[in-house]
Tab-separated table of C-alpha atoms and ligand atoms in Angstrom:
chain	number	residue	atom	x	y	z
A	1	MET	CA	-0.127	-0.103	0.053
A	2	LYS	CA	0.964	3.794	-0.459
A	3	LYS	CA	2.066	5.580	2.700
A	4	ALA	CA	3.548	9.163	2.841
A	5	ILE	CA	6.663	9.131	5.148
A	6	TYR	CA	9.640	11.504	6.008
A	7	THR	CA	13.025	9.919	7.425
A	8	GLN	CA	14.609	13.372	8.205
A	9	TYR	CA	13.302	16.816	9.339
A	10	GLY	CA	13.096	19.488	6.828
A	11	SER	CA	11.156	21.072	4.018
A	12	PRO	CA	8.168	19.344	2.005
A	13	GLU	CA	11.095	18.003	0.045
A	14	VAL	CA	11.476	15.473	2.667
A	15	ILE	CA	8.380	13.696	2.077
A	16	GLU	CA	8.166	10.497	0.211
A	17	VAL	CA	5.342	8.360	-0.780
A	18	VAL	CA	6.564	4.625	-0.514
A	19	ASP	CA	4.966	1.095	-1.199
A	20	GLN	CA	4.559	-0.876	2.358
A	21	GLU	CA	2.848	-3.749	3.457
A	22	LYS	CA	-0.893	-3.264	4.517
A	23	PRO	CA	-0.872	-3.458	8.379
A	24	ILE	CA	-2.480	-6.033	10.186
A	25	PRO	CA	-5.028	-5.082	13.137
A	26	ARG	CA	-4.101	-6.088	16.759
A	27	SER	CA	-6.848	-7.622	18.649
A	28	ASN	CA	-8.055	-4.348	19.893
A	29	GLU	CA	-7.768	-2.421	16.681
A	30	VAL	CA	-9.631	-1.749	13.352
A	31	LEU	CA	-8.012	-1.749	10.075
A	32	VAL	CA	-9.217	1.483	7.924
A	33	GLN	CA	-9.075	1.852	4.391
A	34	ILE	CA	-8.530	5.437	4.242
A	35	LYS	CA	-10.611	7.623	1.941
A	36	ALA	CA	-9.515	11.221	2.792
A	37	SER	CA	-6.981	12.357	5.541
A	38	SER	CA	-6.043	15.845	6.532
A	39	VAL	CA	-2.663	17.900	6.302
A	40	THR	CA	-2.334	19.886	9.351
A	41	ARG	CA	-0.272	22.640	11.059
A	42	ALA	CA	0.617	20.068	13.602
A	43	ASP	CA	1.833	17.378	10.839
A	44	ALA	CA	4.120	20.170	9.285
A	45	MET	CA	5.420	21.022	12.768
A	46	MET	CA	6.471	17.404	13.227
A	47	ARG	CA	7.816	17.080	9.641
A	48	GLN	CA	10.147	20.182	10.499
A	49	GLY	CA	10.829	18.823	13.872
A	50	VAL	CA	9.855	22.257	15.489
A	51	PRO	CA	9.717	23.814	18.185
A	52	LYS	CA	13.476	22.245	18.525
A	53	PHE	CA	12.493	21.112	22.218
A	54	GLY	CA	10.006	18.926	20.810
A	55	ARG	CA	12.703	16.656	19.066
A	56	LEU	CA	13.363	15.346	22.610
A	57	PHE	CA	10.245	13.353	22.277
A	58	LEU	CA	10.130	12.980	18.369
A	59	GLY	CA	13.554	11.960	17.928
A	60	LEU	CA	16.752	14.070	18.466
A	61	PHE	CA	18.595	14.139	14.966
A	62	LYS	CA	15.734	12.332	12.934
A	63	PRO	CA	12.096	11.257	13.304
A	64	LYS	CA	11.764	8.105	15.447
A	65	ASN	CA	8.224	7.743	13.856
A	66	THR	CA	8.311	8.293	10.032
A	67	ALA	CA	4.791	8.155	9.305
A	68	LEU	CA	2.962	11.211	8.244
A	69	GLY	CA	-0.808	12.455	8.988
A	70	THR	CA	-2.987	12.449	12.031
A	71	GLY	CA	-6.612	12.794	10.814
A	72	PHE	CA	-8.689	10.214	8.647
A	73	SER	CA	-11.619	9.370	7.345
A	74	GLY	CA	-12.593	5.941	5.763
A	75	ILE	CA	-14.278	2.438	5.746
A	76	VAL	CA	-13.398	-0.149	8.275
A	77	ALA	CA	-11.556	-3.328	6.466
A	78	ALA	CA	-10.957	-5.557	9.134
A	79	VAL	CA	-11.402	-6.007	12.839
A	80	GLY	CA	-9.369	-7.538	15.767
A	81	ASP	CA	-10.682	-10.298	17.526
A	82	HIS	CA	-11.826	-8.408	20.548
A	83	VAL	CA	-13.001	-5.330	18.805
A	84	THR	CA	-16.718	-4.836	19.815
A	85	GLN	CA	-17.783	-1.312	18.806
A	86	PHE	CA	-17.042	-1.428	15.104
A	87	GLU	CA	-17.287	-3.926	12.045
A	88	THR	CA	-16.360	-4.300	8.620
A	89	GLY	CA	-17.763	-1.763	6.421
A	90	ASP	CA	-18.353	0.817	9.026
A	91	GLU	CA	-17.537	4.465	7.699
A	92	VAL	CA	-15.479	5.956	10.553
A	93	PHE	CA	-13.226	8.969	11.254
A	94	GLY	CA	-10.912	10.079	13.792
A	95	GLU	CA	-7.412	11.050	14.742
A	96	LYS	CA	-4.067	9.026	15.283
A	97	LEU	CA	-2.723	12.020	17.383
A	98	PHE	CA	1.044	11.671	17.942
A	99	SER	CA	1.322	8.162	16.139
A	100	ASN	CA	0.643	9.365	12.849
A	101	GLY	CA	0.430	7.215	9.674
A	102	CYS	CA	-2.980	8.677	8.266
A	103	ASN	CA	-1.647	9.929	4.981
A	104	ALA	CA	-1.704	6.450	3.598
A	105	ALA	CA	-3.919	3.746	1.932
A	106	TYR	CA	-4.699	1.922	5.361
A	107	VAL	CA	-4.167	2.711	8.965
A	108	CYS	CA	-4.805	0.438	12.276
A	109	ILE	CA	-6.078	2.159	15.196
A	110	ALA	CA	-7.393	1.017	18.580
A	111	GLU	CA	-11.063	1.181	19.189
A	112	ASP	CA	-10.817	2.837	22.365
A	113	THR	CA	-8.877	5.858	21.134
A	114	VAL	CA	-10.130	8.757	18.875
A	115	ILE	CA	-12.359	7.155	16.389
A	116	ASP	CA	-16.166	7.334	15.820
A	117	ARG	CA	-18.745	6.631	13.200
A	118	LYS	CA	-18.592	9.346	10.368
A	119	PRO	CA	-21.423	11.591	10.358
A	120	LYS	CA	-23.905	10.189	7.431
A	121	ASN	CA	-24.326	13.455	5.920
A	122	ILE	CA	-21.076	14.718	5.092
A	123	LEU	CA	-18.019	13.428	2.896
A	124	HIS	CA	-15.006	11.535	3.963
A	125	SER	CA	-13.087	14.539	2.569
A	126	GLU	CA	-15.200	16.809	5.131
A	127	ALA	CA	-14.849	14.384	8.208
A	128	ALA	CA	-11.095	13.713	7.885
A	129	PRO	CA	-10.203	17.272	9.294
A	130	ILE	CA	-12.776	17.377	12.098
A	131	CYS	CA	-10.324	16.234	14.663
A	132	ASP	CA	-8.123	19.165	13.828
A	133	GLY	CA	-9.917	22.531	13.971
A	134	PHE	CA	-13.299	21.305	15.426
A	135	LEU	CA	-11.937	19.194	18.009
A	136	THR	CA	-9.423	21.682	19.192
A	137	SER	CA	-11.833	24.714	19.149
A	138	TYR	CA	-14.565	22.901	20.714
A	139	HIS	CA	-12.093	21.851	23.463
A	140	PHE	CA	-10.972	25.344	23.924
A	141	LEU	CA	-14.577	26.898	24.019
A	142	LYS	CA	-16.430	24.349	26.073
A	143	ASP	CA	-13.508	23.172	28.372
A	144	ILE	CA	-11.487	25.968	28.817
A	145	ALA	CA	-13.616	29.149	28.325
A	146	HIS	CA	-16.926	27.618	29.216
A	147	VAL	CA	-18.634	29.802	26.808
A	148	GLN	CA	-21.920	30.596	28.034
A	149	PRO	CA	-25.038	31.932	25.745
A	150	GLY	CA	-24.960	35.843	25.343
A	151	GLN	CA	-21.270	36.063	25.969
A	152	ARG	CA	-18.953	38.020	23.670
A	153	VAL	CA	-16.238	35.972	21.874
A	154	LEU	CA	-13.652	37.382	19.765
A	155	ILE	CA	-11.954	34.742	17.359
A	156	ASN	CA	-8.685	35.781	15.659
A	157	GLY	CA	-7.513	33.792	12.850
A	158	ALA	CA	-11.209	33.065	11.943
A	159	SER	CA	-10.448	31.950	8.361
A	160	GLY	CA	-8.054	28.979	9.404
A	161	SER	CA	-9.027	25.619	10.435
A	162	LEU	CA	-9.311	26.301	13.939
A	163	GLY	CA	-10.970	29.656	13.185
A	164	THR	CA	-13.746	28.600	10.857
A	165	ALA	CA	-14.562	25.692	13.601
A	166	ALA	CA	-14.455	28.259	16.474
A	167	VAL	CA	-16.752	30.741	14.743
A	168	GLN	CA	-19.438	28.035	13.913
A	169	LEU	CA	-19.065	26.442	17.400
A	170	ALA	CA	-19.340	29.652	19.469
A	171	LYS	CA	-22.403	30.603	17.492
A	172	LEU	CA	-23.994	27.415	18.340
A	173	MET	CA	-22.852	27.766	21.972
A	174	GLY	CA	-25.092	30.979	21.865
A	175	ALA	CA	-22.112	33.405	21.852
A	176	THR	CA	-22.115	36.833	20.185
A	177	VAL	CA	-18.963	36.282	17.698
A	178	THR	CA	-16.669	38.874	16.335
A	179	GLY	CA	-14.235	37.074	13.767
A	180	VAL	CA	-10.893	38.810	12.878
A	181	CYS	CA	-9.371	38.044	9.467
A	182	SER	CA	-7.815	39.967	6.465
A	183	THR	CA	-9.711	41.883	3.770
A	184	LYS	CA	-10.069	39.054	1.551
A	185	ASN	CA	-11.748	36.542	3.842
A	186	ILE	CA	-14.388	39.143	5.368
A	187	ASP	CA	-17.294	37.717	3.406
A	188	PHE	CA	-16.214	34.079	3.998
A	189	VAL	CA	-15.987	34.878	7.888
A	190	LYS	CA	-19.478	36.551	7.755
A	191	SER	CA	-20.934	33.204	6.005
A	192	LEU	CA	-19.765	31.192	8.814
A	193	GLY	CA	-22.151	32.989	10.971
A	194	ALA	CA	-19.988	35.726	12.820
A	195	ASP	CA	-22.060	38.494	13.976
A	196	GLU	CA	-19.314	41.007	13.290
A	197	VAL	CA	-16.035	40.929	11.220
A	198	LEU	CA	-12.944	42.996	11.815
A	199	ASP	CA	-9.994	43.398	9.424
A	200	TYR	CA	-6.991	42.993	10.861
A	201	THR	CA	-5.015	44.818	8.109
A	202	THR	CA	-7.111	48.006	9.081
A	203	VAL	CA	-8.249	47.574	12.640
A	204	THR	CA	-5.921	47.499	15.884
A	205	LEU	CA	-7.563	45.533	18.340
A	206	ALA	CA	-6.177	47.420	21.333
A	207	ASP	CA	-7.923	50.582	20.027
A	208	LEU	CA	-11.452	48.935	20.390
A	209	THR	CA	-13.575	50.528	23.077
A	210	CYS	CA	-15.629	47.476	23.728
A	211	THR	CA	-14.714	44.299	25.624
A	212	TYR	CA	-15.079	40.550	25.164
A	213	ASP	CA	-15.449	37.493	27.667
A	214	VAL	CA	-13.152	35.655	25.402
A	215	VAL	CA	-10.291	36.169	23.173
A	216	TYR	CA	-9.476	32.984	21.394
A	217	ASP	CA	-6.321	33.643	19.151
A	218	THR	CA	-6.203	30.624	17.185
A	219	VAL	CA	-3.109	31.504	15.217
A	220	GLY	CA	-1.029	32.805	17.880
A	221	LYS	CA	-0.460	36.417	16.602
A	222	LEU	CA	-1.739	38.191	19.248
A	223	SER	CA	-0.339	38.653	22.886
A	224	TYR	CA	-2.121	39.478	26.227
A	225	LYS	CA	-0.488	42.736	26.439
A	226	LYS	CA	-1.819	43.961	23.443
A	227	ILE	CA	-5.522	42.811	23.905
A	228	LYS	CA	-5.608	43.151	27.654
A	229	ASN	CA	-7.791	46.353	27.644
A	230	ILE	CA	-10.397	44.631	25.383
A	231	LEU	CA	-10.836	41.993	27.944
A	232	GLY	CA	-14.079	42.291	30.412
A	233	ALA	CA	-13.252	41.887	34.238
A	234	THR	CA	-13.628	38.112	34.240
A	235	GLY	CA	-12.278	37.597	30.292
A	236	ILE	CA	-9.996	35.347	29.348
A	237	PHE	CA	-7.334	35.199	26.668
A	238	MET	CA	-6.622	31.736	25.137
A	239	THR	CA	-4.505	30.525	22.296
A	240	PRO	CA	-3.667	26.745	20.943
A	241	VAL	CA	-0.255	28.039	19.874
A	242	LEU	CA	2.693	27.309	22.254
A	243	SER	CA	5.431	30.018	23.158
A	244	ALA	CA	7.711	30.963	26.066
A	245	ALA	CA	5.448	34.315	26.198
A	246	ILE	CA	2.292	32.594	26.803
A	247	LEU	CA	3.841	30.007	29.360
A	248	TRP	CA	5.299	33.073	31.260
A	249	ARG	CA	2.031	34.693	31.154
A	250	MET	CA	0.297	31.758	32.304
A	251	LEU	CA	2.482	31.344	35.243
A	252	TRP	CA	1.541	34.954	36.366
A	253	GLN	CA	-2.049	35.177	35.429
A	254	PRO	CA	-3.306	31.369	35.162
A	255	LYS	CA	-6.890	32.489	35.475
A	256	LYS	CA	-6.627	35.215	32.504
A	257	VAL	CA	-4.429	33.295	30.190
A	258	LYS	CA	-4.817	29.673	28.887
A	259	PHE	CA	-2.844	27.384	26.492
A	260	ALA	CA	-3.807	23.795	26.301
A	261	ALA	CA	-2.499	20.986	23.880
A	262	THR	CA	-5.795	19.142	23.047
A	263	GLY	CA	-4.175	15.990	21.742
A	264	MET	CA	-2.872	15.393	25.417
A	265	LYS	CA	-6.221	15.217	26.862
A	266	ASN	CA	-7.641	11.932	28.269
A	267	THR	CA	-8.843	10.067	25.406
A	268	GLN	CA	-12.246	9.354	26.830
A	269	VAL	CA	-12.628	13.184	27.245
A	270	LEU	CA	-11.585	13.573	23.516
A	271	LYS	CA	-13.927	10.601	22.731
A	272	GLN	CA	-17.166	12.672	24.225
A	273	LEU	CA	-16.092	15.521	22.396
A	274	VAL	CA	-15.658	14.015	19.277
A	275	SER	CA	-19.506	12.406	19.875
A	276	ASP	CA	-20.828	15.734	20.442
A	277	LEU	CA	-19.377	16.879	17.154
A	278	VAL	CA	-20.885	14.061	15.263
A	279	HIS	CA	-24.282	15.086	16.474
A	280	PHE	CA	-23.757	18.503	15.633
A	281	PHE	CA	-22.776	17.529	11.938
A	282	GLU	CA	-25.568	15.266	11.897
A	283	GLN	CA	-27.968	18.004	12.672
A	284	GLY	CA	-26.673	20.174	10.010
A	285	GLN	CA	-25.133	22.721	12.474
A	286	LEU	CA	-21.615	22.529	11.448
A	287	THR	CA	-19.846	22.492	8.212
A	288	THR	CA	-16.053	21.617	7.258
A	289	HIS	CA	-14.472	24.189	4.832
A	290	ILE	CA	-11.933	22.691	2.626
A	291	ASP	CA	-9.619	24.977	0.613
A	292	LYS	CA	-7.715	22.675	-1.556
A	293	GLU	CA	-7.547	18.728	-2.060
A	294	TYR	CA	-4.601	16.663	-3.271
A	295	SER	CA	-3.947	13.167	-4.374
A	296	LEU	CA	-1.593	11.216	-1.836
A	297	SER	CA	1.176	11.299	-4.708
A	298	ALA	CA	1.207	14.882	-4.439
A	299	ILE	CA	1.109	15.375	-0.690
A	300	LYS	CA	4.331	17.390	-0.658
A	301	TYR	CA	2.382	20.246	-2.676
A	302	ALA	CA	-0.122	20.284	0.004
A	303	HIS	CA	2.542	20.801	2.588
A	304	TYR	CA	3.962	23.861	0.710
A	305	TYR	CA	0.624	25.312	0.352
A	306	LEU	CA	0.314	24.814	4.217
A	307	GLU	CA	3.348	26.704	4.751
A	308	THR	CA	2.112	29.834	2.981
A	309	GLY	CA	0.105	30.417	6.178
A	310	ARG	CA	-2.863	31.455	3.736
A	311	LYS	CA	-5.068	28.637	3.940
A	312	VAL	CA	-8.699	28.991	4.320
A	313	GLY	CA	-10.197	26.340	6.320
A	314	ASN	CA	-8.619	22.898	5.669
A	315	ILE	CA	-6.517	20.992	3.462
A	316	VAL	CA	-7.128	17.261	2.311
A	317	ILE	CA	-5.784	14.477	0.806
A	318	ILE	CA	-8.053	12.348	-1.381
A	319	ASN	CA	-7.520	8.590	-2.050
A	320	SER	CA	-8.574	7.285	-5.385
B	1	NAP	N1	-2.910	23.316	20.937
B	1	NAP	C1	-3.418	22.415	20.185
B	1	NAP	O1	-4.026	21.411	20.751
B	1	NAP	C2	-3.523	22.794	18.801
B	1	NAP	C3	-4.138	21.873	17.686
B	1	NAP	C4	-4.377	22.229	16.383
B	1	NAP	C5	-3.679	23.252	16.276
B	1	NAP	N2	-2.984	23.901	16.867
B	1	NAP	C6	-2.316	25.088	16.047
B	1	NAP	O2	-3.277	26.138	15.910
B	1	NAP	C7	-2.660	26.911	15.017
B	1	NAP	C8	-3.665	27.374	14.074
B	1	NAP	O3	-3.868	26.269	13.158
B	1	NAP	P1	-4.779	26.497	11.842
B	1	NAP	O4	-4.755	25.320	11.006
B	1	NAP	O5	-6.247	26.941	12.218
B	1	NAP	O6	-4.263	27.771	10.989
B	1	NAP	P2	-4.086	28.071	9.439
B	1	NAP	O7	-5.461	27.457	9.109
B	1	NAP	O8	-2.774	27.508	8.740
B	1	NAP	O9	-4.291	29.535	9.363
B	1	NAP	C9	-4.334	29.928	8.369
B	1	NAP	C10	-5.327	31.311	8.253
B	1	NAP	O10	-4.644	32.231	9.338
B	1	NAP	C11	-4.746	33.516	8.743
B	1	NAP	N3	-3.911	34.465	9.429
B	1	NAP	C12	-2.564	34.701	9.039
B	1	NAP	N4	-2.120	35.585	9.752
B	1	NAP	C13	-3.119	36.330	10.470
B	1	NAP	C14	-3.139	37.325	11.295
B	1	NAP	N5	-1.873	38.105	11.665
B	1	NAP	N6	-4.328	37.622	12.135
B	1	NAP	C15	-5.373	36.656	11.892
B	1	NAP	N7	-5.263	35.733	11.045
B	1	NAP	C16	-4.240	35.500	10.354
B	1	NAP	C17	-4.805	33.359	7.537
B	1	NAP	O11	-5.961	34.462	6.926
B	1	NAP	P3	-5.277	35.548	5.861
B	1	NAP	O12	-4.497	34.844	4.727
B	1	NAP	O13	-6.432	36.507	5.682
B	1	NAP	O14	-4.135	36.333	6.802
B	1	NAP	C18	-5.232	31.835	7.152
B	1	NAP	O15	-6.395	31.968	6.613
B	1	NAP	C19	-1.468	26.223	14.502
B	1	NAP	O16	-0.447	26.996	14.966
B	1	NAP	C20	-1.516	25.022	14.991
B	1	NAP	O17	-0.191	24.261	15.246
B	1	NAP	C21	-2.730	23.460	18.243
């Protein structure tokens, strides 16, 4: 079977598509024939081996795990002897977290990890990226910010994978949503349901006179210092992008400033969040936005596009 790998850290040029044996599921695993997989910022960071301290876990001089791709959607092709929740032919989607291997024709995944039935009303291409933007932003908005109806939520980077998910989820949770993006994406972010859209090329957030209950910087371009005057008395600033500055700030203001790595959460917590998302998709309350689709053989071009930092929503690999 075809599988994307990288045996050294570096640019998209390090990615190869190779032939490997189809994996055999262990007793607690299902074998999934992948129809679509995602290409995410996290995949690119692992490929680059950044931030450098991450190499303590990923491999000091070269990646320990050469497989690429974290999000998938496909069809169960075989099940291990002790699998009880899935059977051959089920349409499923999920996330391999740090073990990767989803940019491939097949992948094995344990049934008690992040895997669920694909919402029936969406395509595999729309399901594959759910555990990137939607799962991360749902975790931040629900479990970290505890967003309540009527609250005012500002989402920076509203046109990205996490941002497009966050705008829709915050609206679903009853918030009044302000999206922040560049001029070319204003109409798109409005179409996601944002009540108000600010253009970061013409508006300085620090100059705003209103306040927000939550400022969610999905792309890590803001700092607490720059936005603190637009936070209400109990408002919080949160970001999924790790930096020394955010860690330092969290030490001093743990109630005001939040970072989390969603993939490190307990699997049962993630499974429940995914289950909620399946329900929302099946109710037609959420939509995955796909910017570009590539074939597995063209995956390096998907990574080059990702690295422009300009993608709108998600990038997906489609297996023929
Ligand atoms: N902590 C976690 O658990 C976790 C999980 C998943 C992802 N992440 C991280 O979350 C971050 C966001 O990922 P993503 O996939 O959503 O990003 P992305 O899709 O690559 O973001 C691209 C978008 O960002 C917008 N953008 C660029 N510069 C901006 C700025 N200065 N202000 C506002 N918007 C700007 C771009 O729009 P324009 O072209 O209009 O500027 C583009 O639409 C990544 O760093 C990723 O590693 C963390």
